[in-house]
Coordinates of C-alpha atoms and ligand atoms in Angstrom, one line a residue:
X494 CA 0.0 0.0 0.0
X495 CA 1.5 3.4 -0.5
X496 CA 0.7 6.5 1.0
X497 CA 0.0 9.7 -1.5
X498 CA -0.4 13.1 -0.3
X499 CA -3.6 15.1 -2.0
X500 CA -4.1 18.8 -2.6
X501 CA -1.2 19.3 0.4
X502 CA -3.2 18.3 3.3
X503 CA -5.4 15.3 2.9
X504 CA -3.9 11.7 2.5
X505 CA -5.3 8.6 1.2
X506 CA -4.2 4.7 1.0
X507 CA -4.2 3.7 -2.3
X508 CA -4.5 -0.2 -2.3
X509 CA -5.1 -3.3 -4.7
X510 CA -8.6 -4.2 -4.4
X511 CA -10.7 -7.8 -5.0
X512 CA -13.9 -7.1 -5.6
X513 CA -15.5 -10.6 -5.4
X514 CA -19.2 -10.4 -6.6
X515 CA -21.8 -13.0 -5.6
X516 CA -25.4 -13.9 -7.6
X517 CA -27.9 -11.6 -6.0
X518 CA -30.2 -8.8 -7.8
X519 CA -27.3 -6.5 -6.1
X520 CA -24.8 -7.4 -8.1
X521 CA -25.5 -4.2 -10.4
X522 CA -24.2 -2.0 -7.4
X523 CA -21.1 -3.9 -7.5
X524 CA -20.2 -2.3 -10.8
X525 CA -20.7 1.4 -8.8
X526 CA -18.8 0.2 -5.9
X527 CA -15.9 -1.0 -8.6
X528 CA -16.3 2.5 -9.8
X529 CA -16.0 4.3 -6.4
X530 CA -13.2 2.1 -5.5
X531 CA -11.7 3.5 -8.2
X532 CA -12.6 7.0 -8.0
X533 CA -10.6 7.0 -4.7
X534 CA -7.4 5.8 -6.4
X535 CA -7.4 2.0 -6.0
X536 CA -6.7 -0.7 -8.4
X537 CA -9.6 -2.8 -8.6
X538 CA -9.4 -6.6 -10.1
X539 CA -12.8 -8.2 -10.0
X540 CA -13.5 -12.1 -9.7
X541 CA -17.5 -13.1 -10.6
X542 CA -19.0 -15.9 -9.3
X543 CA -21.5 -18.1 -12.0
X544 CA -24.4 -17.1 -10.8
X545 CA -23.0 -13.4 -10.5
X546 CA -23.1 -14.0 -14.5
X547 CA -26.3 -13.9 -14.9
X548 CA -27.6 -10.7 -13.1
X549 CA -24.6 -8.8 -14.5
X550 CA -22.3 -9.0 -17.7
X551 CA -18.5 -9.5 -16.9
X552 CA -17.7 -6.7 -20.0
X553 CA -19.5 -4.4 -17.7
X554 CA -16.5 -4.7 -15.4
X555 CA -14.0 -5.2 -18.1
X556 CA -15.0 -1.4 -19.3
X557 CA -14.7 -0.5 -15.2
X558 CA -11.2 -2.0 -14.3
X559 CA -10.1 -2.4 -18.1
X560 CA -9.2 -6.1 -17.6
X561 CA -11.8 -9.2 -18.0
X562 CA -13.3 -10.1 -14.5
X563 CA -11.9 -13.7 -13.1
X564 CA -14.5 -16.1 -13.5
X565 CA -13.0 -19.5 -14.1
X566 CA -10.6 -21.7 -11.8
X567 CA -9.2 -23.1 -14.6
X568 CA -8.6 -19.5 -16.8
X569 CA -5.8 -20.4 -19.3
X570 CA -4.4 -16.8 -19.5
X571 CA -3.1 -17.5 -15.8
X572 CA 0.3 -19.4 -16.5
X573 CA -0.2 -20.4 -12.2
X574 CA -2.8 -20.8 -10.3
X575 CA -5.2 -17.7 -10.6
X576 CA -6.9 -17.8 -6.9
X577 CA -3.4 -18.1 -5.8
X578 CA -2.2 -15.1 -7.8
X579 CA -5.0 -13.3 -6.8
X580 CA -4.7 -13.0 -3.4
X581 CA -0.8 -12.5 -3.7
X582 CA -1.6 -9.6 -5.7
X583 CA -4.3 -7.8 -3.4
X584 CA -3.9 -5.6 -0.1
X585 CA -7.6 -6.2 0.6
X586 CA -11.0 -7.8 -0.7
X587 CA -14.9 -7.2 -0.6
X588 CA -17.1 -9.2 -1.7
X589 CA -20.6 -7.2 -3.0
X590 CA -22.9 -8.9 -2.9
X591 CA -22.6 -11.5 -0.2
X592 CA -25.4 -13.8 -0.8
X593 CA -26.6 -16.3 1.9
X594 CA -25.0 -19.5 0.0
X595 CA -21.6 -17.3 -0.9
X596 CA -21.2 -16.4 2.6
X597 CA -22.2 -20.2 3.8
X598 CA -19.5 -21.9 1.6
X599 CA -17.0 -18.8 2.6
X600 CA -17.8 -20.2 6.9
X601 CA -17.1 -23.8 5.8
X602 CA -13.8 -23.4 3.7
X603 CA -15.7 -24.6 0.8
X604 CA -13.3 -23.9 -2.4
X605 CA -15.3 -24.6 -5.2
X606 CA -15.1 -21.5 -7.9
X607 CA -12.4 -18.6 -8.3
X608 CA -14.6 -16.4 -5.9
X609 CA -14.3 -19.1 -3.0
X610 CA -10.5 -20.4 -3.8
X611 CA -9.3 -16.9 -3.6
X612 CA -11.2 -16.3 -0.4
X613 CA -9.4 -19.1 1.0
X614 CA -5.9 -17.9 -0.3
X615 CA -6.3 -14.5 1.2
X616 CA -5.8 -13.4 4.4
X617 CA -5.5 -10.0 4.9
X618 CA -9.1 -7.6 5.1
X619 CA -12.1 -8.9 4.1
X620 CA -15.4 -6.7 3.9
X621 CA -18.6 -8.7 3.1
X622 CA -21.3 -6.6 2.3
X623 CA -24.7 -9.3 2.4
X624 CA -27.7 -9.2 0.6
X625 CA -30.6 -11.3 0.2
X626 CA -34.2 -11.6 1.7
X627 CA -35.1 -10.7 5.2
X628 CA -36.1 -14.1 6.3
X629 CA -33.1 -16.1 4.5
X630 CA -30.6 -12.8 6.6
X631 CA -32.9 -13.8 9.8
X632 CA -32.2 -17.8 9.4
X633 CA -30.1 -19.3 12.2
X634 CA -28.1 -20.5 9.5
X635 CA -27.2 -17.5 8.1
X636 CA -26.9 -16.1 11.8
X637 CA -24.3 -19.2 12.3
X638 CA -22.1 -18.1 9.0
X639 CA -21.7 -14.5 9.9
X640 CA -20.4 -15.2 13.4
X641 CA -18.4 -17.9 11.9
X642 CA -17.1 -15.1 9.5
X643 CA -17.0 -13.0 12.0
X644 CA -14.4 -14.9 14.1
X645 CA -12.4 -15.3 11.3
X646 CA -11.6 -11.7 10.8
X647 CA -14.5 -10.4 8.3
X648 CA -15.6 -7.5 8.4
X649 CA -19.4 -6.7 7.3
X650 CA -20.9 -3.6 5.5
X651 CA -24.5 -3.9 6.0
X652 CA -26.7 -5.2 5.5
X653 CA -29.4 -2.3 5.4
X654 CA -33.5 -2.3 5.7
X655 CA -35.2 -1.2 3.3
X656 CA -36.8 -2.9 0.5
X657 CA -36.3 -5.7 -1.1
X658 CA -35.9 -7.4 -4.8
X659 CA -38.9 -9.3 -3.3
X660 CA -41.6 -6.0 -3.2
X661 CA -41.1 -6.8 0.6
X662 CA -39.4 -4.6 2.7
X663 CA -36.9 -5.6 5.5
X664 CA -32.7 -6.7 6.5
X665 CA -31.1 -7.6 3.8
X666 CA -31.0 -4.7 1.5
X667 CA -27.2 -4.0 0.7
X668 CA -24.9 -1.2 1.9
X669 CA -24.5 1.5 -0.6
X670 CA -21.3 1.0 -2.5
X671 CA -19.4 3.9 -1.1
X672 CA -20.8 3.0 2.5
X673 CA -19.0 -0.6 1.5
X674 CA -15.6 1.3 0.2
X675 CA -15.8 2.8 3.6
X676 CA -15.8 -0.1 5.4
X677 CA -12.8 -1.3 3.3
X678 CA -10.6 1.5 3.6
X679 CA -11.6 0.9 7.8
X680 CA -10.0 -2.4 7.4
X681 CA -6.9 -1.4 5.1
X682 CA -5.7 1.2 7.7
X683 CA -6.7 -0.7 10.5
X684 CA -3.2 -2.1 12.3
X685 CA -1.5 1.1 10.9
X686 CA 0.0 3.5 13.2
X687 CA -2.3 6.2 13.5
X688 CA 0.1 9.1 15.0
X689 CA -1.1 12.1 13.5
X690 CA -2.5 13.9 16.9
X691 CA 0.9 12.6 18.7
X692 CA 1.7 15.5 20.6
X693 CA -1.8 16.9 20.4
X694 CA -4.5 17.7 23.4
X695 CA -8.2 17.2 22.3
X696 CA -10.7 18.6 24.1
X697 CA -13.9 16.8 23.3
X698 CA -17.4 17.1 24.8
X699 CA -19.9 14.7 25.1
X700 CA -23.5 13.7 25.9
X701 CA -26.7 15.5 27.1
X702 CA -26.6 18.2 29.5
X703 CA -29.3 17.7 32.9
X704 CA -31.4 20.7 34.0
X705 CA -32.0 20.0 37.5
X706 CA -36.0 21.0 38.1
X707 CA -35.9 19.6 42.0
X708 CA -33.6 16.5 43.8
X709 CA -35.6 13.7 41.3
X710 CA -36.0 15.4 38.0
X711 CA -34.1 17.0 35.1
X712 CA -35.0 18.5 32.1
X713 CA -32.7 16.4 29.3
X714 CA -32.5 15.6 25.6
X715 CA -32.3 12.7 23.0
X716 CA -28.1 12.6 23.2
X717 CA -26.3 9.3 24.1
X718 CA -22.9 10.5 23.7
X719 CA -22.2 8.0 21.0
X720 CA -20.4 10.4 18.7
X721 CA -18.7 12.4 21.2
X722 CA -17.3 9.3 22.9
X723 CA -16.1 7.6 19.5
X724 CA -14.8 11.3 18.6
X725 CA -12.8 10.3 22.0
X726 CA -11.4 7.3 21.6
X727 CA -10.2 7.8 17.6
X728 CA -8.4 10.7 18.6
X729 CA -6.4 9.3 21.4
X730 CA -6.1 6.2 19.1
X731 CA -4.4 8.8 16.8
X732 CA -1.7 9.4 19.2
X733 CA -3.4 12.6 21.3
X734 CA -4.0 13.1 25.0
X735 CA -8.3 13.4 25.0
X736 CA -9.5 15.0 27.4
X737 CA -13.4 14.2 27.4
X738 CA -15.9 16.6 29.7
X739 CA -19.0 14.4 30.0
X740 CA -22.2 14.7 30.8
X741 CA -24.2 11.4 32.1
X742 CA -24.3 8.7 29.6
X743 CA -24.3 4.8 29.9
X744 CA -20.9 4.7 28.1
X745 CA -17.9 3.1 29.4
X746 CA -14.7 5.4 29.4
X747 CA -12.5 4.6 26.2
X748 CA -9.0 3.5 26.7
X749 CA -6.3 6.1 27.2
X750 CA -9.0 9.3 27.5
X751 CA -9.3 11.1 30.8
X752 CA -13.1 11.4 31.3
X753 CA -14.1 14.6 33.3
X754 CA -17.8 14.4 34.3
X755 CA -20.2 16.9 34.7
X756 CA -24.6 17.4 34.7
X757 CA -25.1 20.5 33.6
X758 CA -24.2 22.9 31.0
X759 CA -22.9 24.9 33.6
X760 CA -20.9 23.0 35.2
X761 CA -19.7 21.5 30.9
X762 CA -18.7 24.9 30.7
X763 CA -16.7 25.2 34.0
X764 CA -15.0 21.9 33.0
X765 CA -14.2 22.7 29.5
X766 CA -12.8 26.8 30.4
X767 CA -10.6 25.1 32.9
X768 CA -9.2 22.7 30.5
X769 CA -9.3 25.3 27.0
X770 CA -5.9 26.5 27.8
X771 CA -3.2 24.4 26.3
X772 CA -5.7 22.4 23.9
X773 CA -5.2 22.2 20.3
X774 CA -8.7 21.2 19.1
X775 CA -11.9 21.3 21.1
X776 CA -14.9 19.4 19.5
X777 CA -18.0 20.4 21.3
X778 CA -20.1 17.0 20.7
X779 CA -22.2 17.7 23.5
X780 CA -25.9 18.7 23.5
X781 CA -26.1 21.6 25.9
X782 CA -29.1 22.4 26.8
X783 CA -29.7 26.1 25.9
X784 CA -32.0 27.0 29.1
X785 CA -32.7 26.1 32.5
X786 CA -35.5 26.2 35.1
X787 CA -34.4 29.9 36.6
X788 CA -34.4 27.9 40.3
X789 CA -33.9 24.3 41.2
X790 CA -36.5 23.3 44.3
X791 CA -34.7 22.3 47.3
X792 CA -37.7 19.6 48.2
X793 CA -39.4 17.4 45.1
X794 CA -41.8 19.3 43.5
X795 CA -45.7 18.2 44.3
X796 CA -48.0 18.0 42.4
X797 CA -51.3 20.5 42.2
X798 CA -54.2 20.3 40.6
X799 CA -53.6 23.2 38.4
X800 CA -50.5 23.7 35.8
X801 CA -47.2 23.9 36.3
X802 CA -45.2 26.3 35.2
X803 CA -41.3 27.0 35.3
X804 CA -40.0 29.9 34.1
X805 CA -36.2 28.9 32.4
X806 CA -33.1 30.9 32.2
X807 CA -30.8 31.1 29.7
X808 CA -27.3 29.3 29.8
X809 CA -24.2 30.6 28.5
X810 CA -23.4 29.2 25.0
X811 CA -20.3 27.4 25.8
X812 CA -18.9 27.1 22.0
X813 CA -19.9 30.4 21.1
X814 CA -18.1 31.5 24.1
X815 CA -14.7 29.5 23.1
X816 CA -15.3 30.9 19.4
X817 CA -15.1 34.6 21.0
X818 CA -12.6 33.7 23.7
X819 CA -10.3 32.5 20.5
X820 CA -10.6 35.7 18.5
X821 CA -9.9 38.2 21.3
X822 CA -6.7 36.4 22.3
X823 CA -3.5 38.4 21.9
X824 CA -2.8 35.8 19.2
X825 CA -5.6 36.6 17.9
X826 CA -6.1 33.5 14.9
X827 CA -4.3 31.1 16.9
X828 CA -5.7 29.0 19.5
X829 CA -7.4 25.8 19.0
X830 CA -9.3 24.5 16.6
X831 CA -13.0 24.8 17.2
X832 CA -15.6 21.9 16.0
X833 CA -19.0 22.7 16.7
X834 CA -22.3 20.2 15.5
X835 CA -25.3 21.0 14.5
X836 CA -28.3 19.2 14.7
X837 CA -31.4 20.1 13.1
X838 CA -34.4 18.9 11.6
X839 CA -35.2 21.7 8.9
X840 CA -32.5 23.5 6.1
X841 CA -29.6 21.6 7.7
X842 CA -26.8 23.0 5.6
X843 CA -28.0 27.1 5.7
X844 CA -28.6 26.7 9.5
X845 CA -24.8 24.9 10.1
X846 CA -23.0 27.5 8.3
X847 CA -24.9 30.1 10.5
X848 CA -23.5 28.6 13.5
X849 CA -19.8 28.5 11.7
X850 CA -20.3 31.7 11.5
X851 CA -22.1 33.6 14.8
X852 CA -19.7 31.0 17.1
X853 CA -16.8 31.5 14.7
X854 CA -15.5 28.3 14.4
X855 CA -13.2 26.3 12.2
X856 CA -16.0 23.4 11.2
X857 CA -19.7 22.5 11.8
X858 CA -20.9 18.9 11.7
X859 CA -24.2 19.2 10.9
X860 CA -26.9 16.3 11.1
X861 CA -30.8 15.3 10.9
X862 CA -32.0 14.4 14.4
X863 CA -33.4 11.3 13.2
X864 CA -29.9 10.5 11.8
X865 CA -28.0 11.2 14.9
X866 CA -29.4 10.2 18.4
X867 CA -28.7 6.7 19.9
X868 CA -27.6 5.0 16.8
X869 CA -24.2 3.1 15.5
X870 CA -24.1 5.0 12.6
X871 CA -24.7 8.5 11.4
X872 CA -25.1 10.6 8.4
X873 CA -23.6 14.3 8.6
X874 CA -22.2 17.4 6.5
X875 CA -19.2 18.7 6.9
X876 CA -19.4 22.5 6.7
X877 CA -16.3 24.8 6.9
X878 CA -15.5 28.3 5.2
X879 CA -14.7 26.9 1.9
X880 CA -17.7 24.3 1.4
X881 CA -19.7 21.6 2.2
X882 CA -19.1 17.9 2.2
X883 CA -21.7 15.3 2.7
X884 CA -20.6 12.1 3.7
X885 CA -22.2 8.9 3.7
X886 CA -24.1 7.2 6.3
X887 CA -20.7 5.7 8.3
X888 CA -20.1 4.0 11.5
X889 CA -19.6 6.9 14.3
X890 CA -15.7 5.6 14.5
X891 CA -15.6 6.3 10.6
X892 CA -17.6 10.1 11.0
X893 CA -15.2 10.5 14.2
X894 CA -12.2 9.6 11.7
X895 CA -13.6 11.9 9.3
X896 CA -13.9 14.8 11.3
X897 CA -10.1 14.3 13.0
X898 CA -8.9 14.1 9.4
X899 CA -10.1 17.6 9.0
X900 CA -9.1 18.4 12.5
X901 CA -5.6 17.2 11.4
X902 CA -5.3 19.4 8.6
X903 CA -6.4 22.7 10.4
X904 CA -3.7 22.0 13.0
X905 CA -1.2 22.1 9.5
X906 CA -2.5 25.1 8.6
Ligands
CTP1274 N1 -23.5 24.5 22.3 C1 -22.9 25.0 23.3 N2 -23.5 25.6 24.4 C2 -24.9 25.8 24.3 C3 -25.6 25.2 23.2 C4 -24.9 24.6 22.2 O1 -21.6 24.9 23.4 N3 -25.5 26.3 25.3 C5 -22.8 23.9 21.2 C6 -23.1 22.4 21.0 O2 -22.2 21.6 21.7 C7 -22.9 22.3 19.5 C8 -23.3 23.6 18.9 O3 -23.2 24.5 20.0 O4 -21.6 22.0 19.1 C9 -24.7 23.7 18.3 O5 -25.7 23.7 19.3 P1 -27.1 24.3 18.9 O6 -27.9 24.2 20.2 O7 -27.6 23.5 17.8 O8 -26.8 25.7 18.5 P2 -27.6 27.0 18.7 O9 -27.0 28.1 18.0 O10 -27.9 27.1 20.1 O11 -28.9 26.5 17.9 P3 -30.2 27.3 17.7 O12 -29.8 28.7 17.2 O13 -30.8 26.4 16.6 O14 -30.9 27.3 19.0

């Protein structure tokens, strides 16, 4: 694998790619994910299994990669052994689609076409990406397989609801392709040392501020401090020291980050002034709650029979705060790199760059609400002076990655 510099500050692994594609409907999206394996600088050879043949032409992926896809054991333009060859040749494999039989003979070591035989050559990463019907995705057998796989060192992508070749809807729909090159650009640079924040302090913030009403009740929000705590861990696996102020999740602390922990946006704010000086990047993850009741009750709160009703306060806009803070410095322009987020449910893009530029920060991340709260994965815009970038629906590690990348290149500038 070599490592190329782009446009000065971004890098990328270039790498030699299998793309091993199974005999599902889905097989069409393999040509697109040959395509955007390509389009991010990889060499791409393709191997087709038979039934692969007959949902999509191998010339298709001739005029793709510009050499005829492997689909024969026994192919006489290979003076050795092709499956051998193969996987001698490749720094990593995916196999798009992974159909329930494919990924079946794949568990049991079963050698019986190119697809397979390489499979069993090959040992570095593997990305499956499955796709079939929900109930043959929901069979214990199929359950049993992907462990299996699993265990051996696969890696899936997907598979994704939605609907089906069927009509039906349900699991089993597969990853888009560039969610699948993703995944196997995850797996090439996984085992690399990842230094680039050596020497760095990250400040990151995380979860969902409390508003104490009385002893027994808060007023809170949706945030599980998913992103913030993965934002966490990938930086100090990138060499930094993390320092993450946290407000109450159920999330243990990752390895190597020095969890500070707080309730309210208050006390966040306390926490993150008295550990601003000396950062180099703060990444406010957290959900702050903008107000709070104007007085917390001494005694729990009973109730009447009429309304209730409590009059809130604002709180101090912590990022905002660092974003002014940062400008009036006597360096003024130096100082840390600010990440702010923004989540929103209406005219996400206008409504990020507004923040960029009120809090004057470096970069929003800006996301759909029902994209964001409590799950794996998450779908955001990256939003700086200079444009927009829309990434595709990733694992939080990969967004977190994403986001340090750009964090990594500010701190070049
Ligand atoms: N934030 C903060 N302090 C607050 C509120 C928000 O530091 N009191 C930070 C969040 O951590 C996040 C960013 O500001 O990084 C965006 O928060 P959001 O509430 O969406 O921003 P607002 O400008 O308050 O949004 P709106 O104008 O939509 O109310």
């Amino acid at each position: 694998m070599h490592r190329w510099s782009i446009a000065a500050c971004y890098t990328l692994e270039v790498a030699k790619v299998i793309v091993g594609v199974g005999g599902g409907i889905a097989a069409y999206k393999a040509a697109l994910l040959v395509r955007e394996l390509g389009r991010r600088g990889h060499t791409v050879k393709v191997v087709m299994t038979r039934a692969a043949q007959r949902f999509v032409g191998p010339v298709t992926f001739t005029g793709l990669t510009g050499e005829a896809p492997v689909v024969d054991l026994w192919d006489p333009s290979y003076a050795g052994e092709v499956h051998v060859e193969l996987a001698a040749w490749a720094d990593g494999l995916v196999v798009a689609p992974a159909t329930a039989n494919l990924m079946a003979r794949a568990a049991h070591g079963i050698a019986d076409d190119a697809l397979t035989a390489t499979l069993l050559c090959f040992d570095g990463p593997r990305v499956f990406a499955p796709a079939m019907h929900h109930r043959m995705w929901d069979h214990p057998a199929t359950a049993r397989n992907v462990a299996t796989l699993a265990a051996d060192g696969v890696r899936l992508a997907g598979p994704v609801s939605g609907p089906l070749a069927s009509g039906e809807s349900g699991m089993g729909r597969m990853a888009e392709p560039e969610t699948i090159a993703e995944a196997l650009e995850a797996a090439l640079s996984d085992g690399r040392p990842a230094d680039d924040l050596a020497g760095r302090h990250v400040l990151v913030s995380a979860g969902g501020t409390r508003e104490a009403l009385d002893p027994v009740r808060f007023l809170g929000n949706r945030s599980t401090g998913r992103m913030g705590y993965a934002l966490a861990e990938r930086a100090a696996a990138r060499g930094a020291r993390v320092t993450l102020v946290s407000a109450p999740t159920a999330l243990a602390i990752p390895p190597g980050v020095d969890r500070v922990d707080v309730t309210s946006a208050l006390e966040m704010k306390a926490a993150i002034d008295a550990a601003r000086d000396g950062a180099d990047a703060i990444v406010m993850a957290a959900a702050v709650a903008d107000y709070r009741p104007s007085e917390r009750a001494d005694d729990k709160l009973k109730k009447t029979g009429g309304p209730l009703t409590v009059t809130m306060v604002r709180n101090p806009d912590i990022l905002a705060e660092l974003g002014a803070w940062r400008a009036d410095s006597p360096r003024s322009g130096a100082g840390p790199v600010l990440v702010g987020f923004a989540v929103e449910t209406r005219d996400l893009v206008a409504a990020a760059r507004g923040k960029l530029e009120r809090k004057r920060v470096d970069l929003v991340v800006a996301n759909e609400a029902d994209a964001a709260f409590g799950r794996a994965t998450n779908r955001v815009t990256l939003v700086d002076a200079t444009g927009e970038e829309a990434l595709p629906e990733l694992d939080k590690a990969r967004v977190a990655d994403r986001i340090l990348d750009r964090v990594v290149a500010l701190l070049r500038r």
